[in-house]
Amino acid sequence: MQKLYQILGSIIILLIIVATVIFSFGFIVVVAALVSLLGIYRYFVMKKRSREFKTRPYAHGEIIDLQAQVIDETIQVRKPDEFK
């Protein structure tokens, strides 16, 4: 009888380990699928939004092209008299 209980105990432990591995693998697959679906959803939403805002030529903000001389002159004009 003792031998039977040892065999049954070993089988139960083995089944618990196998079930844990299968559950972990399944969980990883489900999370990877959800992340992929979220990425695809965000890609299509961004693509759809980009069509709505085609009137603006720049993607983010406004581009200001100033020469270095203009910037230096502006800084000199705005400085207090004691720092000139």
C-alpha angles and dihedrals in degrees: 000000000000091000091051092053091050091051092047091047091051091048091050092050090047091050091049091052092047092048091050092051092048092047092049092049091048091049091051091049092050093049091048090050092050092049090049092050091048090051092049091047092050091047093055094042091052090046091051092047092049089061091055094055100044092123092075111077096205126063099217127019127322126307114227117190111198128165118238092244092058091050092049091049091050091052092049092050093051096048117102115252094254092061098048 
